[in-house]
Tab-separated table of C-alpha atoms and ligand atoms in Angstrom:
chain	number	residue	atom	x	y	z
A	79	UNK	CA	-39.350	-55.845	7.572
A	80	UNK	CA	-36.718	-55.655	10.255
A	81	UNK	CA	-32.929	-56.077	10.201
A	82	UNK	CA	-30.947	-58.457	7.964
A	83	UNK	CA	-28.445	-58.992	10.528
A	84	UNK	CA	-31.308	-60.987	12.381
A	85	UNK	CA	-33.638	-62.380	9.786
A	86	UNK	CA	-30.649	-64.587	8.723
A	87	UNK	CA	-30.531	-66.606	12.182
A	88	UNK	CA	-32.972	-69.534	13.081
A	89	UNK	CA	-33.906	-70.153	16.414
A	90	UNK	CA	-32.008	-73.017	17.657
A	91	UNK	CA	-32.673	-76.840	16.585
A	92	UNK	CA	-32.706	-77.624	20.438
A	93	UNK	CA	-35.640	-75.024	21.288
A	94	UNK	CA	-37.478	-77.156	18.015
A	95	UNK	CA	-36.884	-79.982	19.882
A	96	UNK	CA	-38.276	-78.947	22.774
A	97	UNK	CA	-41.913	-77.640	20.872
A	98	UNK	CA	-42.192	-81.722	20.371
A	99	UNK	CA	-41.985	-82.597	23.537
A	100	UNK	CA	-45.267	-83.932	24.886
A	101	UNK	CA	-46.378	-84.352	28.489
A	102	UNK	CA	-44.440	-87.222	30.653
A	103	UNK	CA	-41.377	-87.098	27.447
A	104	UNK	CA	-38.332	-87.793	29.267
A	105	UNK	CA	-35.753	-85.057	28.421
A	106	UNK	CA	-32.746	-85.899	27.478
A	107	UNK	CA	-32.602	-82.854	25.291
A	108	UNK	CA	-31.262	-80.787	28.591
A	109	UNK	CA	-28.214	-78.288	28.632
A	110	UNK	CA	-28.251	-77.668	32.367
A	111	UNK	CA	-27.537	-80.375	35.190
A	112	UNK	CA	-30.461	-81.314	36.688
A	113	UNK	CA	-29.057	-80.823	40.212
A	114	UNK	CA	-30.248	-77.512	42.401
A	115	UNK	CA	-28.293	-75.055	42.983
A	116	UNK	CA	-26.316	-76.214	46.259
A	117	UNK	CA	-27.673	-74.335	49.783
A	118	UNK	CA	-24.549	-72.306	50.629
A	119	UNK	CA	-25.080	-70.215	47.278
A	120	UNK	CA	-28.782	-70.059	47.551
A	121	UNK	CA	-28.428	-68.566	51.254
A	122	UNK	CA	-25.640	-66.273	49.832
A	123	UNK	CA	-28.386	-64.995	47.558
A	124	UNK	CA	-31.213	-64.626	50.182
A	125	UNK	CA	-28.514	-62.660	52.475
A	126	UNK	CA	-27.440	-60.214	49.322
A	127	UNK	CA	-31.913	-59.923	49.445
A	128	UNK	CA	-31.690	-58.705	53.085
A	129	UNK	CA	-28.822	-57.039	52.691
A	130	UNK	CA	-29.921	-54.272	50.471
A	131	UNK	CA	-27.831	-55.705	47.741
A	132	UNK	CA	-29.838	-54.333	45.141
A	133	UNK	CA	-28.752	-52.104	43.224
A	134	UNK	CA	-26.034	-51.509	40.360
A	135	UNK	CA	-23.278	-52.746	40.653
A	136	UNK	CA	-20.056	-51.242	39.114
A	137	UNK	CA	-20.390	-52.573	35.430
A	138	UNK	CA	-17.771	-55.148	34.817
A	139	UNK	CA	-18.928	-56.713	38.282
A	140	UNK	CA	-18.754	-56.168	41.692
A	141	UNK	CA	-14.701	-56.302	43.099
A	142	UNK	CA	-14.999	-59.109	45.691
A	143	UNK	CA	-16.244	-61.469	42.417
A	144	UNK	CA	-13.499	-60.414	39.998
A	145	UNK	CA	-10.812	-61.239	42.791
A	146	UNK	CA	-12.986	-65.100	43.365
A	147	UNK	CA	-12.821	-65.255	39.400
A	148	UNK	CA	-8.881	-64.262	39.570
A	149	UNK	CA	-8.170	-66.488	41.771
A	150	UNK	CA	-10.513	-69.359	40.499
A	151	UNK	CA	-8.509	-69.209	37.337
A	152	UNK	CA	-5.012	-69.008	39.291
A	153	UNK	CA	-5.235	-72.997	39.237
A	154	UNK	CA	-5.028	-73.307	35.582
A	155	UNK	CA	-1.722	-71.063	35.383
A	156	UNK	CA	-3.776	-67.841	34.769
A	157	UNK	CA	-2.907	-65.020	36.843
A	158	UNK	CA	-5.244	-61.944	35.524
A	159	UNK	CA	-5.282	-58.548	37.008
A	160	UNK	CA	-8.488	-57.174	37.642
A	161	UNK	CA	-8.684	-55.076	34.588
A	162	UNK	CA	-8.656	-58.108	32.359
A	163	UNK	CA	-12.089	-59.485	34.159
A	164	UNK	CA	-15.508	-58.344	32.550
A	165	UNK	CA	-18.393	-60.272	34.606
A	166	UNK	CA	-21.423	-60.602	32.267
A	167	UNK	CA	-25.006	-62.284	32.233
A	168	UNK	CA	-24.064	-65.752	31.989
A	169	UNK	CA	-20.837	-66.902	28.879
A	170	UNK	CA	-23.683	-66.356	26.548
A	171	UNK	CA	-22.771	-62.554	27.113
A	172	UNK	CA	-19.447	-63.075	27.417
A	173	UNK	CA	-19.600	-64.379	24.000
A	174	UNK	CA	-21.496	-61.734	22.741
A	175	UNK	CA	-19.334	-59.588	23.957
A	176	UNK	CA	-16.194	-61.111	22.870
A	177	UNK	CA	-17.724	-61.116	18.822
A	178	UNK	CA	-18.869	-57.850	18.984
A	179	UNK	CA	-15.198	-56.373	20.258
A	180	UNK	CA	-13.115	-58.581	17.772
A	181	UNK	CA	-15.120	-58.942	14.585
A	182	UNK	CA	-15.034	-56.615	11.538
A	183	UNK	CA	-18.045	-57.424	9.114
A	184	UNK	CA	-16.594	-59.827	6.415
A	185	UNK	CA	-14.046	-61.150	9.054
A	186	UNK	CA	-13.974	-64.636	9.342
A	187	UNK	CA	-14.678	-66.472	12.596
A	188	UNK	CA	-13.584	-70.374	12.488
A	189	UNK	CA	-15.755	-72.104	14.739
A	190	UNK	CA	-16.203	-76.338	15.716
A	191	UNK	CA	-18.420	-77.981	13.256
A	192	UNK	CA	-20.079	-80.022	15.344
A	193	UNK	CA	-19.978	-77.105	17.610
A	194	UNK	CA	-22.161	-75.031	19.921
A	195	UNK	CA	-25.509	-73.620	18.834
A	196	UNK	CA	-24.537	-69.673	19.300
A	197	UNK	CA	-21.106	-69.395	17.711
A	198	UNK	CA	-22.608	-69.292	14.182
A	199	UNK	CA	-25.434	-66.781	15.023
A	200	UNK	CA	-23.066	-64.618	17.280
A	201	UNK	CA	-20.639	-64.240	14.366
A	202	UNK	CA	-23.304	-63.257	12.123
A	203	UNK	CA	-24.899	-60.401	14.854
A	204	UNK	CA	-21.312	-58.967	14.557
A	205	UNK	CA	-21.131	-59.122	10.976
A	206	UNK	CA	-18.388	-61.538	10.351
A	207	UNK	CA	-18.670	-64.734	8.379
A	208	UNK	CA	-18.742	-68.758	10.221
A	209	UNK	CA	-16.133	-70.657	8.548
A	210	UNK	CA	-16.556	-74.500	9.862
A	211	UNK	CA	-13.960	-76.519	11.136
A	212	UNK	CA	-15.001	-80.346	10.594
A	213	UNK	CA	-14.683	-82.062	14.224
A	214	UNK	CA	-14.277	-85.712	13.449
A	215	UNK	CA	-15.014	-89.157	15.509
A	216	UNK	CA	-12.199	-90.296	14.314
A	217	UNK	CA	-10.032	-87.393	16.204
A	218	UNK	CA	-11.808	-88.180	19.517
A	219	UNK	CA	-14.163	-85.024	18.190
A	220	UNK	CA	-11.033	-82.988	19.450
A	221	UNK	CA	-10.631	-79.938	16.646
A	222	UNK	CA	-7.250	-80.443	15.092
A	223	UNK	CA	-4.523	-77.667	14.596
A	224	UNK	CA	-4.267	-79.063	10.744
A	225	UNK	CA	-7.963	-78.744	10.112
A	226	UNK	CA	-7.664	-75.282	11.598
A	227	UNK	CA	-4.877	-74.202	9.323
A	228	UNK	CA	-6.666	-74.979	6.137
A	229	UNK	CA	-9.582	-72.817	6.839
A	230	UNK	CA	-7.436	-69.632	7.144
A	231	UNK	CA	-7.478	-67.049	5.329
A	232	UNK	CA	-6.467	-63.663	5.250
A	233	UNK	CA	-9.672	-62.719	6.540
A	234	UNK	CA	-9.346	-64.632	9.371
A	235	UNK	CA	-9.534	-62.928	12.569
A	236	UNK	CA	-11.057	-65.582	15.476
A	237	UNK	CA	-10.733	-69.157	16.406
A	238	UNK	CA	-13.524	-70.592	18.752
A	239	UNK	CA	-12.328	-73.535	20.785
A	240	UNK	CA	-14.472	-75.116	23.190
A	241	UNK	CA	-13.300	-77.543	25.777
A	242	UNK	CA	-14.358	-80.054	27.380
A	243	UNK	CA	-17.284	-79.576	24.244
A	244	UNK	CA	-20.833	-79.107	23.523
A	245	UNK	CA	-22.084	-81.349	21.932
A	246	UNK	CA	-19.328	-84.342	21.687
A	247	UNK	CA	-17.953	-84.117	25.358
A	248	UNK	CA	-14.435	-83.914	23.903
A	249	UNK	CA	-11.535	-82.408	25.732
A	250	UNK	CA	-8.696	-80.736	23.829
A	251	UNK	CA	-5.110	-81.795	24.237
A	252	UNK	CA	-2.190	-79.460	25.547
A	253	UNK	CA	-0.702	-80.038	21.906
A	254	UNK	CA	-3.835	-79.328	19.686
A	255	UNK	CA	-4.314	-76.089	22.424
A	256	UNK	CA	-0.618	-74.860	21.242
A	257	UNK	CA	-0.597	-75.355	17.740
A	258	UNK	CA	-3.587	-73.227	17.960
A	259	UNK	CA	-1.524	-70.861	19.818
A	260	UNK	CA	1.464	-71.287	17.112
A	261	UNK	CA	-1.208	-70.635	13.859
A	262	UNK	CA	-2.591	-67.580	16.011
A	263	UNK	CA	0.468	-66.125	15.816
A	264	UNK	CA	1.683	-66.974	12.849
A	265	UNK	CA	-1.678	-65.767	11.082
A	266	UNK	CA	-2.593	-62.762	13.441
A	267	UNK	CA	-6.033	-63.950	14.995
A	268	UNK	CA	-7.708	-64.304	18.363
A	269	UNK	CA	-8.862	-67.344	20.250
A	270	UNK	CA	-12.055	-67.437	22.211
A	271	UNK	CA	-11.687	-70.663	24.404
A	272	UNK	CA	-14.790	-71.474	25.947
A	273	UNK	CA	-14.306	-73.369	29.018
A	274	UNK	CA	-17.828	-73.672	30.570
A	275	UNK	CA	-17.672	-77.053	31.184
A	276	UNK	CA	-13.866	-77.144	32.756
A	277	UNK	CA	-15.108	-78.803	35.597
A	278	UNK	CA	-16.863	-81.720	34.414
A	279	UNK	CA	-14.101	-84.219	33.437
A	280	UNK	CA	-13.820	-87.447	33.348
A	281	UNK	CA	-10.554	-88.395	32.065
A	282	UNK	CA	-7.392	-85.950	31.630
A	283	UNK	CA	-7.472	-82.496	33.065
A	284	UNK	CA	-8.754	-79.190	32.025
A	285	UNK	CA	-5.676	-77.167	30.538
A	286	UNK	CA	-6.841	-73.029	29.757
A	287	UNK	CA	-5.371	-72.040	26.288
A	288	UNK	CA	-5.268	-68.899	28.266
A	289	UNK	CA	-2.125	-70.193	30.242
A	290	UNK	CA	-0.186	-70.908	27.134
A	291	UNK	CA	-1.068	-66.906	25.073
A	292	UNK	CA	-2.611	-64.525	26.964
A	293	UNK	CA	-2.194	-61.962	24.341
A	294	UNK	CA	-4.450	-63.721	21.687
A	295	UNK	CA	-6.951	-65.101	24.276
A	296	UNK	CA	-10.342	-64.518	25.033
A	297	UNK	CA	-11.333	-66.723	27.797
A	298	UNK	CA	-14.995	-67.101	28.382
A	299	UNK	CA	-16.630	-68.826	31.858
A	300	UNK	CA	-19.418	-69.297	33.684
A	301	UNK	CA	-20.655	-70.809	37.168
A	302	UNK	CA	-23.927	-71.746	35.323
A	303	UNK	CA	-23.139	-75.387	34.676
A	304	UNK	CA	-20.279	-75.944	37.160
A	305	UNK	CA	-22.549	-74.335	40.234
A	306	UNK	CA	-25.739	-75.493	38.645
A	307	UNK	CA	-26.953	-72.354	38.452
A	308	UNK	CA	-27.881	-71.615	35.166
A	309	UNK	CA	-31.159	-69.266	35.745
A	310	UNK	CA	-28.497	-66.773	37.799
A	311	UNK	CA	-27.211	-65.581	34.724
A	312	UNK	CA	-23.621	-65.241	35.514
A	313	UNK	CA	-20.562	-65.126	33.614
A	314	UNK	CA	-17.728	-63.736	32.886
A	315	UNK	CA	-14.529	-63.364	29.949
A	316	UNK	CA	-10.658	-62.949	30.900
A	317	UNK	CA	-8.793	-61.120	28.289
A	318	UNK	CA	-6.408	-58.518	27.249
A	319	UNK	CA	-7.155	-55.312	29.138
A	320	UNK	CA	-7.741	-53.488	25.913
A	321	UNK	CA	-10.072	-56.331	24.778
A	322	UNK	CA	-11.969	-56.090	27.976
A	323	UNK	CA	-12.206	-52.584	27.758
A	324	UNK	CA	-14.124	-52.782	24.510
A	325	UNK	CA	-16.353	-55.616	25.943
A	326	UNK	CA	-17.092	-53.088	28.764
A	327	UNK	CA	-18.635	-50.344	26.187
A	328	UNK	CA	-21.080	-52.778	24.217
A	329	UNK	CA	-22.001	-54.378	28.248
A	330	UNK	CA	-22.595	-51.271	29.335
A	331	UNK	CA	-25.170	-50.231	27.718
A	332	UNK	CA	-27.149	-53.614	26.778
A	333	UNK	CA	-26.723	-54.894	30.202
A	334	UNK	CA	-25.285	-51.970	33.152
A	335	UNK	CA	-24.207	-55.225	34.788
A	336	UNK	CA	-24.641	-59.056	35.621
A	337	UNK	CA	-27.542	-59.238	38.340
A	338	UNK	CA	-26.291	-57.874	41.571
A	339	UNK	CA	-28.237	-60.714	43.334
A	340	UNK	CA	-26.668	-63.465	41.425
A	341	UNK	CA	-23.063	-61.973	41.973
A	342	UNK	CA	-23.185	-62.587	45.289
A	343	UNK	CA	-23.997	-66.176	44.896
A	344	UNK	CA	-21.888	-66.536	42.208
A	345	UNK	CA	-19.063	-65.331	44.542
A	346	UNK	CA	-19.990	-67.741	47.452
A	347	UNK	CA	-20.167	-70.609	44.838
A	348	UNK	CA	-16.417	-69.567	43.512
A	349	UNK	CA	-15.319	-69.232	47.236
A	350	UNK	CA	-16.893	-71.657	49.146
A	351	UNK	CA	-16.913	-75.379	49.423
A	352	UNK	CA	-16.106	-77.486	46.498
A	353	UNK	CA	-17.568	-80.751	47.546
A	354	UNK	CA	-20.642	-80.478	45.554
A	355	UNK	CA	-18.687	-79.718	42.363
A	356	UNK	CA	-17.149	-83.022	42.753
A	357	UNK	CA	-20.303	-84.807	43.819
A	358	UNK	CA	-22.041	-83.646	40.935
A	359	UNK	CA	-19.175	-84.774	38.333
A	360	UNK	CA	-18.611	-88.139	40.438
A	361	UNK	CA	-22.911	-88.731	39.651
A	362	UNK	CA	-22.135	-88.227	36.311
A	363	UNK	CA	-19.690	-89.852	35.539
A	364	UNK	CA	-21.384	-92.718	36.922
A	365	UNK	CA	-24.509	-91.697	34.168
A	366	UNK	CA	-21.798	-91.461	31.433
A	367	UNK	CA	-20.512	-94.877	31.931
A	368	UNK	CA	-24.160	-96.013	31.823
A	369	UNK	CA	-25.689	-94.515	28.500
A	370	UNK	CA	-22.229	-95.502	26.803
A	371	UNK	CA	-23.335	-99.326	27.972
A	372	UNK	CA	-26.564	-98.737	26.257
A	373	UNK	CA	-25.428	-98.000	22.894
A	374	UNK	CA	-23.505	-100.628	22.866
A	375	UNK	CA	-24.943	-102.496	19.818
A	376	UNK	CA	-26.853	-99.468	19.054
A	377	UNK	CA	-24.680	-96.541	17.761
A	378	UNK	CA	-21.019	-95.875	17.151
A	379	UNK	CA	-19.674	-93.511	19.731
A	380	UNK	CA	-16.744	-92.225	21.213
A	381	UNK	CA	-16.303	-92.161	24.913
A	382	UNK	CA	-16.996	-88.052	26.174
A	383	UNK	CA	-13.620	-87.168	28.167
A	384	UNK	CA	-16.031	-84.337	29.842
A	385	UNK	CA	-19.162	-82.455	29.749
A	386	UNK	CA	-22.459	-84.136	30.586
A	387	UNK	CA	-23.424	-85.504	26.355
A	388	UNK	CA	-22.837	-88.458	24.332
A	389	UNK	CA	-22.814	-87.890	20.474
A	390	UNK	CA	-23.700	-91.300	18.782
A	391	UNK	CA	-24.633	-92.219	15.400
A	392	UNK	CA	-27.217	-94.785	15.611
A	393	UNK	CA	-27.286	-97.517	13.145
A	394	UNK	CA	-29.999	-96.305	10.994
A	395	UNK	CA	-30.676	-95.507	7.934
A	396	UNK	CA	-32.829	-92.309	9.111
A	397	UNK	CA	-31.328	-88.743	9.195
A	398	UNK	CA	-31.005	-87.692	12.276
A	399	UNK	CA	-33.477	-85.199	12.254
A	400	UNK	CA	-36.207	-87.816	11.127
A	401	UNK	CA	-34.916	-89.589	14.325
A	402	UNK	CA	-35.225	-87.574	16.784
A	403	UNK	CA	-38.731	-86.831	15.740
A	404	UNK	CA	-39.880	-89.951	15.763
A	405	UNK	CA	-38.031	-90.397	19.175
A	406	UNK	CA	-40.110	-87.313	20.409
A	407	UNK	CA	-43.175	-88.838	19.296
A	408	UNK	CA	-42.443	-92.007	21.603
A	409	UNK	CA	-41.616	-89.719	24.308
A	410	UNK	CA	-37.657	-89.201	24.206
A	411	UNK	CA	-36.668	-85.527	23.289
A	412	UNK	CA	-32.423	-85.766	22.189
A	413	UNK	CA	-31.558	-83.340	19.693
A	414	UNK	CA	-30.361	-83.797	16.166
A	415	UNK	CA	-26.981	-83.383	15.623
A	416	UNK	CA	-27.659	-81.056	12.573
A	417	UNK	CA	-28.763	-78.248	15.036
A	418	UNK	CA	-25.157	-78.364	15.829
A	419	UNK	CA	-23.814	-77.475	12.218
A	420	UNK	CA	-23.532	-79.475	8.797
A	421	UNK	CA	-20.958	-81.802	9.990
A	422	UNK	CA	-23.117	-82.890	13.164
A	423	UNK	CA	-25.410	-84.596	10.758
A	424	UNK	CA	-26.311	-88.308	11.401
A	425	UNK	CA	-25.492	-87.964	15.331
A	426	UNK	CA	-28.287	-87.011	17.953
A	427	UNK	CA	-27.177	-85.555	20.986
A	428	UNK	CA	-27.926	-86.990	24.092
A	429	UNK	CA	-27.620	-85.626	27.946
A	430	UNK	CA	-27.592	-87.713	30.639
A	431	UNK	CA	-28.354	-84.687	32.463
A	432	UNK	CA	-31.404	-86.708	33.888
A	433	UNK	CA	-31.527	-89.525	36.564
A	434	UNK	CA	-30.973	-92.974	35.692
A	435	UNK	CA	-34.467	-94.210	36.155
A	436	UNK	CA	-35.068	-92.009	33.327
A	437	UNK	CA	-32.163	-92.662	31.234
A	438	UNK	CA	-33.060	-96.108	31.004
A	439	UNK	CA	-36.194	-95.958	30.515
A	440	UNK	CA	-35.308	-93.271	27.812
A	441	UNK	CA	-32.567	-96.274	26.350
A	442	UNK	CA	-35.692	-98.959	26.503
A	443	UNK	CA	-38.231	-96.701	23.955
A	444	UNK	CA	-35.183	-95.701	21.864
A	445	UNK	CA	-34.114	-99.879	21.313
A	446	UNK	CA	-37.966	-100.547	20.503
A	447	UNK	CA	-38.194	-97.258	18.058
A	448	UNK	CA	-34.416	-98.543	16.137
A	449	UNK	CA	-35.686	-101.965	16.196
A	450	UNK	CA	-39.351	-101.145	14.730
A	451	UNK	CA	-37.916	-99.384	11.696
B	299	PLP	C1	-20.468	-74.602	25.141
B	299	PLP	C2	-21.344	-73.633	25.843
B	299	PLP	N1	-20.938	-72.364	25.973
B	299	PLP	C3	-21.679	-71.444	26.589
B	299	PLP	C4	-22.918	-71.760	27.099
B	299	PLP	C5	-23.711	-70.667	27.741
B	299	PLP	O1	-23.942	-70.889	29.065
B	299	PLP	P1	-24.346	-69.706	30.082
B	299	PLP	O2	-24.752	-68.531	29.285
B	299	PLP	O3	-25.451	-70.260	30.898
B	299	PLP	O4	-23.119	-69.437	30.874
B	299	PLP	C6	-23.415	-73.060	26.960
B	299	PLP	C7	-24.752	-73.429	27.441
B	299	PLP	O5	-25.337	-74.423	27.066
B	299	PLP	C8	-22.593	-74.030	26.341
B	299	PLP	O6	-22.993	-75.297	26.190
């Protein structure tokens, strides 16, 4: 019954997670920020309601947005013409998108190992082949241009990067970003650089792979976790023209476009004030700092540089995925790191995502649970 192409994926180790959760859990399991969406965008929205802004819009997003996303990305040295935007239903899409115009079945797609959940399924849909790139703590969790290079092959036709990172909160260095660039060249392959989280930083400064090749580049965004607005379902990629045309013919016809609705807002959240961006980041940075005193004694970890997780490895015996069940059971959902690829095995991922009444109450079961082993 039914297609290979989708029999071979699982349904994501977080969404497993999730099926444990019982009532009063505190979820630390979370990909979104728990912040609302701030009022400026929200009225944006209601206005684009009364407004009569309804309908289609023209399929790679309406033109007022793909200026706001131009010009967002001007500040990281990117200066894209219009025809090299594609808006799209949130960087999931994007993604999507980006797989299904670059990979040949039996290419292969090198992808973060600890990395996030849809890269491996995504390069399956488009028939290529996940080759893992081991992310270690030792590195920071920041993917390494060596690593990279011994995991080509001729086959190889895409590098995923993602920074700052799901699930290790790891932001990439200028230098890692252009030796990427360099083996890219030297072995003929894209980049897809996800940058959804290129807002929340802690330490350094987001730098766009984009700025430094945009010939190889596939840059993928989204105002879902910068804006918190994740339900809007907006996104969008910034690529070669010819790239983006391609994109356009699979979008058009599983999507027509990104909800007109949520364009609007997504346009007042790229154009207006900034203040709650920083807000939001300044809160959790504040939750960062906190969690990584609570493992103290607990887990190894490194610092996150960005992003809103912590990727320990608790000092247990237990896999992780024995862990986090038991954590679930005492009313803590985190997810194992295994959901995040072979390598991610013996970390849990944590998001402080979640107030700080909850985190430490979350930090009080998981001491009893380590300690009543
Ligand atoms: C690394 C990364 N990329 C992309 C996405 C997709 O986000 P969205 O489709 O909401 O833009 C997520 C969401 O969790 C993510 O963590």
């Amino acid at each position: 019954m039914g297609a290979e192409r989708t029999s071979h994926i699982s349904l994501s180790g977080i969404r497993e997670m999730f099926a444990l959760t019982t009532q009063n859990a505190i979820n630390l399991g979370l990909g979104q920020p728990d912040f609302d969406t701030p009022v400026h965008i929200k009225e944006a929205a209601k206005e684009a309601i009364d407004a009569g802004f309804t309908g289609y819009t023209p399929n790679k997003g309406y033109p007022e947005l793909i200026d706001a996303i131009a010009h967002y990305y001007e500040q990281y040295g990117i200066y894209a013409k219009q025809e090299q935007i594609i808006c799209t239903s949130g960087g999931s899409e994007a993604l999507h998108l980006a797989f299904e115009a670059l990979v040949n079945s039996g290419d292969e797609v090198i992808i973060p190992d600890p990395g996030f959940v849809a890269y491996s399924p995504l390069t399956r849909v488009a028939g290529g082949i996940p080759v893992s790139a081991r992310i270690e703590a030792d590195d920071g969790f920041r993917m390494q241009p060596s690593t990279v290079a011994e995991c080509i092959t001729d086959k190889t036709k895409v590098l995923v990067i993602n920074s700052p990172a799901n699930p290790t909160g790891a932001v990439q260095r200028y230098d890692e970003l252009r030796g990427f660039v360099e083996l890219a060249n030297d072995y003929d392959f894209y980049i897809i650089s996800d940058e959804v989280y290129d807002k929340i930083i802690y330490d350094g400064e987001h730098v766009s792979i984009g700025s430094i090749d945009s010939d190889r580049v596939i840059v993928v965004n989204s105002v879902s976790k910068t804006y918190a607005m994740t339900g809007w379902r907006v996104g969008y990629a910034i690529a070669p023209n010819a790239i983006v045309e391609e994109m356009l013919k699979v979008h058009q016809y599983i999507q027509a476009c990104a909800p007109s609705i949520s364009q609007k807002a997504a346009y007042a959240a790229l154009n207006g004030p900034q203040e709650t961006v920083s807000s939001m980041v300044k809160e959790f940075r504040i939750r960062r700092d906190a969690v990584m005193q609570h493992l103290k004694g607990l887990a190894e970890c490194v610092t996150p540089e960005g992003a809103f997780y912590v990727f320990p490895r608790f000092f247990t015996p237990e896999t992780s995925l024995d862990l986090t069940k038991k954590l679930a059971k005492a009313g803590v959902i985190v997810v194992a790191g295994s959901a995040f690829g072979h390598f991610g095995q013996g970390h849990v991922r944590i998001s402080y995502a979640a107030n700080q009444q909850s985190i430490d109450r979350a930090f009080q079961i998981i001491k009893e649970q380590l300690l009543m082993r």
